[in-house]
Amino acid sequence: MRYEADSRPLIMVLDIGTTGGRVILFDSAGNIHGTAYREYTSVFHAANVIDHDPATWLDAIREGLAELNRDKPEEIARVSGVSVTTQRATIVPVDESGNPLAMAILWQDKRSVREAKEIGERIGAADIYSRTGLKIDPYFSLPKIMWFRDNKPEIYARTFRFLTAHDYVVHALTGQFKTDWTQASRTMLFNINTFEWDGEIAVRMNVDLAKMPPAYPTGTVAGSVTKEAAVRFGLREDIPVVMAGGDQQCAAVGLGAIRPGIVKVTTGTGSFVVAPIQEPVKSSEHKVVCSASAVPGDYVIEAGIFTTGSTYRWLRDFLASDGSYDLLNELAGMSSPGAGGILHIPHYAGSAAPYWNPNASGVLFNMTLGSKKSDIVRAYLEGICFEVNKNLKIIDALLAGEQEPGHVRITAVHVSGGLVRSDLFNQIQADIYGLVIIPNKNEQATALGAAMIGFTSLKVFKDLLEAHDAMGQLDMQRMRTSDRTMREIYKDMSELHDAIHQALSKEGIYDRARSIVNQLSLRDATS
């Protein structure tokens, strides 16, 4: 990351993630002029029941801005626009003043399994997928909204708008109830063929569509910072606020995955694989999803794995390391490729693409008395890559099957996220994917992409391609290519990795295991 001092206008990015919020100042060359981070935690009522206090998002912004106002006052004075990007599918009901009526339901939450089943029964998976590009799953917003309707009817009745985290922040800054296409396209209420809220889905599922905010193209200026927000957060009044939208679509912009053939893989709490396309491309088996791109009118094929980097963090804490990942990475480096045959399946909060099994759980397979700690650590890294690779192959096959001009197969994978700091992890990615891996110098690709969207919206660049040419920070010196000697071994391991999940799923093992966990949770709650 580069820090410069000059007089160029800056974009302030507010990046509200799952576990923390960032305030970052960028100039139009991609240089960072200041950054502040505040961590927050969700409320885990049970294994798959996860609430979040929306106030923590605003506290992170307020505290981050207080730090930057103290340490970087001259830079704050040069801010010409605010660009907002956040996690997606998390939902919070608010009143007419934008005050939360309940805790937000986090995107990882799975309490709405019954509501998701109801959607399948009333509308059907094929129709939902055709209209929204999404797989029926509790991950998305519609089942969460239905959960409020069925379980908290008094809150549902009082709700003026159901907002995503992005929309909640936008309202706090501007007083406007607005969303963008990337966020709307993750609700399961938005028709990606028309870029409009889908009234038929709402009617058939008995959901009041008037409770959703108006949706605009990504990059739209939602409004300006109000006097109240200026005082609350320590910003200048009347600064334009740009809706940069969903974190993964922003990361695709930051990593240059807006050109055909370039796919981005971001590994943070989870891993997200995104490929750009110009027309909706959907999997006949509904294994990957299709959403609105940050490039208005375009699309992305996307696959998400809920828990990848978070499982590596769990392992760090479980092994009681020094709190950093250095020891883990050092241990992983002591193991040979293949991790002694150990396979790790990182489904710690159910699985999304390509399995879409909310009851799936983590598996450590093929342990022996000769297994070493270093093998287990490496197996965690390889397990993440096996999961990503399954989705890369699906996306590559979809691209290969397209006849539309501009759709080409995967040529390179641009990567970001905390784990990408490790050259070992990047080499594992290259070996398992069999593709060129190019990291970003700035691991905060989401914020970088949001800055590009912000500058483009304010007419500094004519489009996002020009913005990436000016601001992109791919690290070609750390590029990795695959080791051909490992190709067949990793191919066999990848197939076995898939077979383990398929066997457990087919025999109902995951469902039985989840039932036991639920029984134990109920007993603990009542004892």
XYZ file of C-alpha atoms in Angstrom:
527
model
C 0.000 0.000 0.000
C 1.298 3.468 -0.942
C 0.857 6.625 1.072
C 1.358 9.963 -0.644
C 0.923 13.614 0.252
C -0.295 16.068 -2.407
C -3.301 18.207 -3.130
C -5.420 15.874 -5.252
C -9.053 15.322 -4.193
C -9.711 12.150 -2.225
C -12.525 9.631 -2.060
C -13.449 8.360 1.388
C -14.484 4.714 1.288
C -16.671 3.300 4.026
C -16.219 -0.470 3.874
C -18.552 -2.243 6.302
C -17.614 -5.909 6.430
C -18.827 -8.834 8.506
C -16.311 -8.531 11.342
C -15.152 -4.934 11.071
C -15.541 -1.563 9.392
C -12.905 0.493 7.587
C -12.588 4.137 6.642
C -9.977 4.556 3.888
C -8.896 7.641 1.939
C -7.856 7.111 -1.708
C -6.595 9.424 -4.401
C -7.204 8.908 -8.115
C -3.910 7.021 -8.547
C -4.933 4.374 -6.018
C -2.689 5.726 -3.254
C -3.942 5.448 0.325
C -3.765 8.616 2.422
C -5.229 7.299 5.636
C -7.033 4.306 7.054
C -8.827 3.423 10.256
C -10.350 0.098 11.288
C -12.737 -0.908 14.031
C -13.619 -4.518 14.792
C -17.067 -5.576 15.949
C -18.743 -8.857 16.778
C -22.056 -10.447 15.928
C -24.373 -12.146 18.406
C -24.365 -15.932 18.015
C -27.539 -17.244 19.627
C -26.915 -20.731 18.234
C -24.692 -22.340 15.647
C -26.653 -20.876 12.723
C -28.645 -18.077 14.374
C -26.650 -14.863 14.056
C -27.824 -11.333 14.867
C -25.881 -8.104 14.532
C -26.339 -4.711 16.156
C -26.513 -2.114 13.331
C -25.177 0.544 15.692
C -21.750 -1.095 15.506
C -21.515 -0.226 11.795
C -22.101 3.448 12.490
C -19.824 3.379 15.544
C -17.023 1.996 13.366
C -17.495 4.889 10.932
C -17.719 7.507 13.671
C -14.685 6.219 15.570
C -12.678 5.716 12.385
C -13.424 9.267 11.254
C -12.532 10.632 14.684
C -9.139 8.929 14.357
C -8.566 10.308 10.868
C -9.772 13.793 11.815
C -7.190 13.732 14.596
C -4.307 12.194 12.629
C -5.052 13.263 9.030
C -6.954 16.571 9.192
C -5.484 17.938 5.955
C -6.404 14.766 4.111
C -9.959 14.786 5.489
C -10.295 18.354 4.197
C -9.548 17.081 0.666
C -12.373 14.512 0.606
C -14.620 15.233 -2.384
C -16.920 12.241 -2.084
C -17.904 9.291 0.100
C -18.250 5.824 -1.433
C -20.159 3.167 0.524
C -19.655 -0.583 0.165
C -20.761 -3.336 2.530
C -21.510 -6.995 3.046
C -24.641 -8.182 1.248
C -27.914 -9.978 2.093
C -27.807 -8.950 5.773
C -31.177 -7.354 6.514
C -32.404 -4.863 9.118
C -35.986 -3.530 9.592
C -36.202 0.224 10.236
C -38.915 2.790 10.941
C -39.623 5.981 8.949
C -36.687 7.723 10.628
C -34.297 4.896 9.799
C -34.130 3.621 13.373
C -33.663 -0.162 13.678
C -36.703 -2.009 14.984
C -34.687 -5.156 15.693
C -31.204 -6.535 15.402
C -30.033 -7.167 11.850
C -30.078 -10.771 10.667
C -26.599 -11.512 9.342
C -26.081 -12.990 5.879
C -24.555 -16.124 7.456
C -27.720 -16.772 9.478
C -29.709 -19.937 8.691
C -32.770 -19.563 10.939
C -35.035 -19.110 7.889
C -34.701 -22.647 6.510
C -38.462 -23.118 6.791
C -39.133 -19.888 4.902
C -36.700 -20.919 2.174
C -38.567 -24.201 1.851
C -41.831 -22.269 1.527
C -40.389 -20.279 -1.389
C -39.483 -23.525 -3.103
C -42.968 -24.921 -2.602
C -44.845 -21.795 -3.743
C -42.667 -20.638 -6.614
C -40.044 -23.284 -7.275
C -36.288 -23.201 -7.616
C -36.302 -22.905 -11.413
C -38.567 -19.835 -11.479
C -36.662 -18.087 -8.697
C -33.363 -18.791 -10.425
C -34.684 -17.576 -13.790
C -35.979 -14.325 -12.311
C -33.380 -13.468 -9.683
C -30.325 -15.492 -10.690
C -30.217 -16.861 -7.139
C -30.471 -20.247 -5.518
C -33.204 -20.608 -2.906
C -31.229 -20.451 0.326
C -31.532 -18.820 3.784
C -28.376 -16.881 2.884
C -30.348 -14.368 0.832
C -32.624 -11.633 2.160
C -36.142 -12.760 1.187
C -36.290 -15.722 3.630
C -35.043 -13.387 6.380
C -37.779 -10.861 5.612
C -40.341 -13.677 5.668
C -38.951 -14.797 9.037
C -39.752 -11.360 10.470
C -43.241 -11.588 8.935
C -43.908 -15.009 10.476
C -42.079 -14.759 13.798
C -42.075 -11.048 14.617
C -45.338 -9.807 13.035
C -45.418 -6.676 15.189
C -41.957 -5.675 13.896
C -42.885 -6.559 10.323
C -46.008 -4.398 10.542
C -44.048 -1.412 11.898
C -41.236 -1.742 9.359
C -41.060 1.158 6.914
C -38.124 -0.303 4.972
C -36.042 -3.471 5.051
C -32.490 -2.290 4.467
C -29.204 -3.997 3.772
C -26.143 -2.842 5.726
C -25.249 -0.685 2.702
C -28.666 0.988 2.629
C -28.582 1.565 6.381
C -25.262 3.427 6.135
C -26.443 5.404 3.102
C -29.527 6.531 5.021
C -27.474 7.478 8.075
C -25.358 9.769 5.874
C -27.973 11.209 3.521
C -31.401 10.626 5.050
C -32.365 8.822 1.827
C -33.888 5.340 1.639
C -32.111 3.960 -1.434
C -30.269 0.853 -2.546
C -28.231 -0.099 -5.604
C -28.585 -2.946 -8.093
C -25.753 -5.065 -6.673
C -27.308 -5.090 -3.208
C -30.857 -5.548 -4.530
C -29.770 -8.492 -6.663
C -28.835 -10.438 -3.507
C -32.279 -10.169 -1.902
C -34.163 -12.747 -4.038
C -36.796 -10.071 -4.662
C -35.019 -8.339 -7.567
C -35.467 -9.346 -11.201
C -32.024 -9.241 -12.794
C -33.487 -9.436 -16.284
C -35.262 -6.083 -15.870
C -33.247 -4.583 -12.968
C -36.475 -3.976 -11.051
C -38.125 -5.297 -7.914
C -40.152 -8.378 -8.838
C -43.784 -7.757 -7.937
C -44.880 -11.298 -8.794
C -42.452 -12.873 -6.333
C -43.585 -10.436 -3.649
C -47.276 -11.201 -4.215
C -46.779 -14.969 -4.300
C -44.726 -14.892 -1.097
C -47.028 -12.375 0.641
C -44.286 -9.802 1.106
C -45.009 -6.073 0.943
C -42.728 -4.749 -1.811
C -43.377 -1.177 -0.621
C -41.115 -2.015 2.310
C -38.088 -2.251 -0.039
C -36.122 0.905 -0.915
C -35.982 2.161 -4.521
C -33.094 0.536 -6.441
C -30.663 2.516 -8.607
C -27.678 1.652 -10.843
C -24.444 1.113 -8.954
C -22.427 4.316 -8.778
C -25.506 6.516 -8.330
C -25.100 9.455 -5.962
C -27.685 8.720 -3.261
C -27.548 12.250 -1.890
C -25.253 14.455 0.152
C -24.079 14.300 3.735
C -26.760 15.957 5.861
C -26.079 18.525 8.551
C -27.048 15.961 11.198
C -24.707 13.330 9.733
C -21.891 15.865 9.419
C -22.078 16.549 13.153
C -22.574 12.895 14.061
C -19.659 11.502 12.069
C -17.262 14.419 11.741
C -17.735 14.969 8.002
C -18.299 18.101 5.971
C -21.888 18.781 5.066
C -23.034 18.375 1.432
C -20.311 15.895 0.337
C -21.858 13.530 -2.284
C -22.419 9.947 -1.163
C -21.961 7.284 -3.856
C -23.644 3.882 -3.680
C -20.788 1.523 -4.560
C -22.897 -1.417 -3.410
C -21.907 -4.992 -2.716
C -18.472 -5.836 -1.400
C -17.795 -8.655 -3.858
C -18.793 -6.664 -6.925
C -16.569 -3.830 -5.667
C -13.698 -6.273 -5.163
C -14.149 -7.449 -8.763
C -13.673 -3.848 -9.907
C -10.647 -3.381 -7.654
C -9.035 -6.554 -8.989
C -9.802 -5.855 -12.636
C -12.342 -8.667 -12.982
C -14.419 -6.460 -15.260
C -12.578 -7.697 -18.334
C -13.489 -11.015 -20.025
C -11.449 -13.990 -18.838
C -10.380 -12.433 -15.530
C -11.849 -14.013 -12.414
C -11.362 -12.681 -8.925
C -11.144 -14.755 -5.761
C -11.310 -12.888 -2.470
C -10.635 -14.868 0.687
C -11.643 -13.122 3.871
C -14.263 -14.481 6.287
C -15.433 -16.557 3.329
C -14.242 -16.881 -0.254
C -16.044 -15.353 -3.207
C -15.406 -16.188 -6.840
C -16.636 -13.617 -9.366
C -16.437 -13.627 -13.176
C -17.716 -10.760 -15.368
C -20.278 -11.316 -18.118
C -22.407 -9.049 -20.292
C -25.552 -11.178 -20.413
C -27.144 -13.321 -17.687
C -25.498 -16.744 -17.597
C -27.094 -19.267 -15.292
C -26.177 -22.793 -14.297
C -28.703 -25.403 -15.391
C -28.095 -27.155 -12.062
C -28.311 -23.890 -10.088
C -24.851 -24.417 -8.595
C -23.603 -20.849 -8.998
C -25.560 -17.607 -9.019
C -25.859 -14.640 -11.363
C -26.075 -11.106 -9.947
C -25.873 -7.497 -11.071
C -22.367 -6.218 -11.730
C -20.943 -2.954 -10.432
C -20.784 -2.076 -14.134
C -24.399 -0.967 -14.654
C -26.232 -3.246 -17.068
C -23.628 -6.014 -16.842
C -23.608 -9.163 -14.715
C -21.364 -11.428 -12.697
C -21.351 -15.175 -12.241
C -20.620 -15.726 -8.598
C -19.881 -18.521 -6.195
C -19.516 -18.014 -2.468
C -18.080 -20.256 0.231
C -19.310 -19.099 3.631
C -16.384 -20.054 5.861
C -12.815 -20.240 4.568
C -10.550 -17.639 6.134
C -12.705 -17.849 9.243
C -11.864 -21.558 9.582
C -8.157 -20.702 9.438
C -8.759 -18.131 12.178
C -10.641 -20.800 14.169
C -7.628 -23.092 13.791
C -5.293 -20.307 14.949
C -7.366 -19.802 18.078
C -7.858 -23.539 18.647
C -4.114 -24.118 18.566
C -3.638 -21.158 20.913
C -1.008 -19.525 18.735
C 0.410 -16.079 19.471
C -2.612 -14.401 17.883
C -0.963 -13.972 14.490
C -0.993 -16.214 11.464
C 2.789 -16.363 11.160
C 3.073 -19.551 13.203
C 0.311 -21.242 11.222
C 1.875 -20.298 7.904
C 5.261 -21.517 9.109
C 3.741 -24.837 10.169
C 1.941 -25.216 6.833
C 5.238 -24.703 5.052
C 6.722 -27.674 6.922
C 4.195 -30.023 5.314
C 4.520 -31.327 1.773
C 1.942 -30.634 -0.953
C -1.060 -32.876 -0.356
C -0.790 -32.527 3.452
C -0.089 -36.209 3.926
C -3.459 -37.047 2.349
C -5.530 -35.159 4.948
C -8.589 -33.426 3.567
C -10.428 -30.592 5.273
C -13.951 -29.519 4.271
C -14.568 -25.953 5.554
C -18.358 -26.002 5.907
C -18.511 -24.448 9.369
C -21.772 -22.541 8.706
C -23.380 -24.715 6.080
C -22.333 -24.656 2.450
C -23.188 -22.324 -0.387
C -21.944 -22.891 -3.940
C -21.835 -25.475 -5.320
C -23.710 -27.627 -2.759
C -26.184 -25.229 -1.114
C -26.628 -27.386 1.963
C -27.438 -25.320 5.090
C -26.853 -28.370 7.309
C -23.363 -29.165 6.018
C -20.598 -29.027 8.610
C -16.823 -29.135 8.803
C -14.946 -32.380 8.193
C -11.309 -33.375 8.807
C -10.738 -36.633 6.919
C -8.014 -39.243 6.521
C -6.213 -38.715 9.812
C -3.702 -41.323 10.989
C -1.400 -41.724 13.974
C 1.319 -40.417 11.716
C -0.497 -37.184 10.927
C 1.451 -34.083 11.926
C 0.228 -30.725 13.123
C 1.828 -29.167 10.045
C -0.197 -31.499 7.795
C -3.437 -30.421 9.446
C -2.589 -26.737 9.034
C -1.722 -27.202 5.363
C -4.912 -29.246 4.872
C -6.899 -26.211 6.018
C -5.297 -24.075 3.295
C -5.712 -26.777 0.660
C -9.324 -27.356 1.721
C -10.149 -23.714 1.029
C -8.631 -24.034 -2.432
C -10.444 -27.303 -3.202
C -13.726 -25.545 -2.427
C -12.849 -22.571 -4.631
C -11.652 -24.830 -7.428
C -14.979 -26.667 -7.646
C -16.650 -23.369 -8.392
C -13.956 -22.177 -10.790
C -14.534 -25.297 -12.881
C -18.293 -24.704 -12.958
C -17.828 -21.079 -13.982
C -15.242 -21.985 -16.613
C -17.621 -24.550 -18.112
C -20.434 -21.972 -18.212
C -18.197 -19.482 -19.968
C -17.015 -22.129 -22.402
C -20.602 -23.014 -23.248
C -21.588 -19.446 -24.034
C -21.810 -18.384 -27.641
C -22.305 -14.682 -26.970
C -19.447 -12.383 -28.078
C -17.148 -11.330 -25.260
C -17.568 -14.476 -23.168
C -14.215 -16.214 -22.866
C -12.888 -18.890 -20.566
C -10.844 -18.130 -17.477
C -7.345 -16.926 -18.326
C -6.132 -15.688 -14.928
C -7.277 -15.433 -11.313
C -6.729 -12.163 -9.463
C -6.736 -12.701 -5.709
C -7.052 -10.635 -2.546
C -7.872 -10.963 1.140
C -5.877 -11.594 4.276
C -4.656 -15.086 3.346
C -3.177 -13.744 0.106
C -0.368 -12.218 2.180
C 1.047 -15.755 2.248
C 3.017 -16.730 -0.854
C 2.535 -20.355 0.190
C -1.248 -19.961 0.014
C -0.949 -18.314 -3.397
C 1.187 -21.195 -4.663
C -1.362 -23.695 -3.346
C -4.039 -21.747 -5.213
C -2.034 -21.880 -8.447
C -1.324 -25.611 -8.079
C -4.915 -26.620 -7.306
C -6.602 -24.285 -9.808
C -4.039 -24.917 -12.542
C -4.210 -21.212 -13.389
C -2.039 -18.109 -13.103
C -2.540 -16.403 -9.736
C -1.926 -12.663 -9.434
C -2.289 -11.011 -6.007
C -3.186 -7.381 -5.459
C -0.665 -5.154 -3.708
C -3.509 -3.660 -1.718
C -5.343 -6.540 -0.029
C -8.352 -4.259 0.501
C -9.622 -4.832 -3.035
C -13.221 -4.099 -2.028
C -12.345 -0.611 -0.795
C -10.129 0.033 -3.823
C -12.982 -0.945 -6.144
C -15.385 1.295 -4.232
C -12.940 4.176 -4.659
C -12.809 3.513 -8.408
C -16.615 3.559 -8.531
C -16.639 6.787 -6.521
C -14.174 8.590 -8.784
C -16.007 7.364 -11.887
C -19.325 8.549 -10.493
C -17.801 11.988 -9.882
C -16.548 12.079 -13.506
C -12.827 11.788 -12.752
C -12.807 8.743 -15.071
C -15.036 8.046 -18.041
C -15.660 4.439 -16.968
C -14.451 1.734 -14.601
C -11.947 0.321 -17.099
C -10.171 3.666 -17.188
C -10.402 3.859 -13.398
C -8.743 0.464 -13.001
C -6.009 1.365 -15.480
C -5.209 4.407 -13.342
C -5.695 2.930 -9.871
C -5.133 -0.837 -10.200
C -2.390 -2.394 -8.098
C -1.761 -5.942 -9.296
C 1.473 -7.359 -7.873
C 3.091 -9.042 -10.872
C 6.262 -9.816 -8.888
C 4.266 -12.177 -6.654
C 2.487 -13.904 -9.537
C 2.376 -17.688 -9.204
C 2.006 -20.405 -11.833
C 1.053 -24.034 -11.230
C 3.474 -26.883 -10.546
C 2.595 -29.479 -13.172
C 3.977 -32.322 -11.042
C 1.126 -31.786 -8.565
C -1.659 -31.523 -11.125
C -2.811 -35.168 -11.141
C -2.424 -35.637 -7.389
C -4.448 -32.539 -6.645
C -7.018 -33.593 -9.247
C -7.526 -36.909 -7.413
C -7.674 -35.157 -4.039
C -10.190 -32.633 -5.355
C -12.439 -35.417 -6.620
C -12.212 -37.198 -3.261
C -12.947 -33.916 -1.483
C -16.175 -33.660 -3.477
C -17.021 -37.344 -2.980
C -16.842 -37.012 0.820
C -19.433 -34.250 0.838
C -21.654 -36.056 -1.651
C -21.601 -39.291 0.370
C -22.403 -37.573 3.667
C -25.172 -35.585 2.038
C -26.698 -38.552 0.196
C -26.862 -40.653 3.362
C -28.411 -37.834 5.400
C -25.417 -37.661 7.750
C -25.292 -33.872 7.754
C -29.006 -33.657 8.565
C -28.701 -36.134 11.418
C -25.679 -34.300 12.802
C -27.515 -30.957 12.662
C -30.489 -32.501 14.466
C -28.219 -33.610 17.298
C -26.649 -30.141 17.544
C -30.112 -28.560 17.673
C -31.213 -30.972 20.416
C -28.112 -30.201 22.453
C -28.592 -26.454 21.975
C -32.217 -26.723 23.112
C -31.219 -28.723 26.181
C -28.507 -26.209 27.093
C -30.922 -23.301 26.630
C -33.534 -24.820 28.938
C -31.211 -26.239 31.582
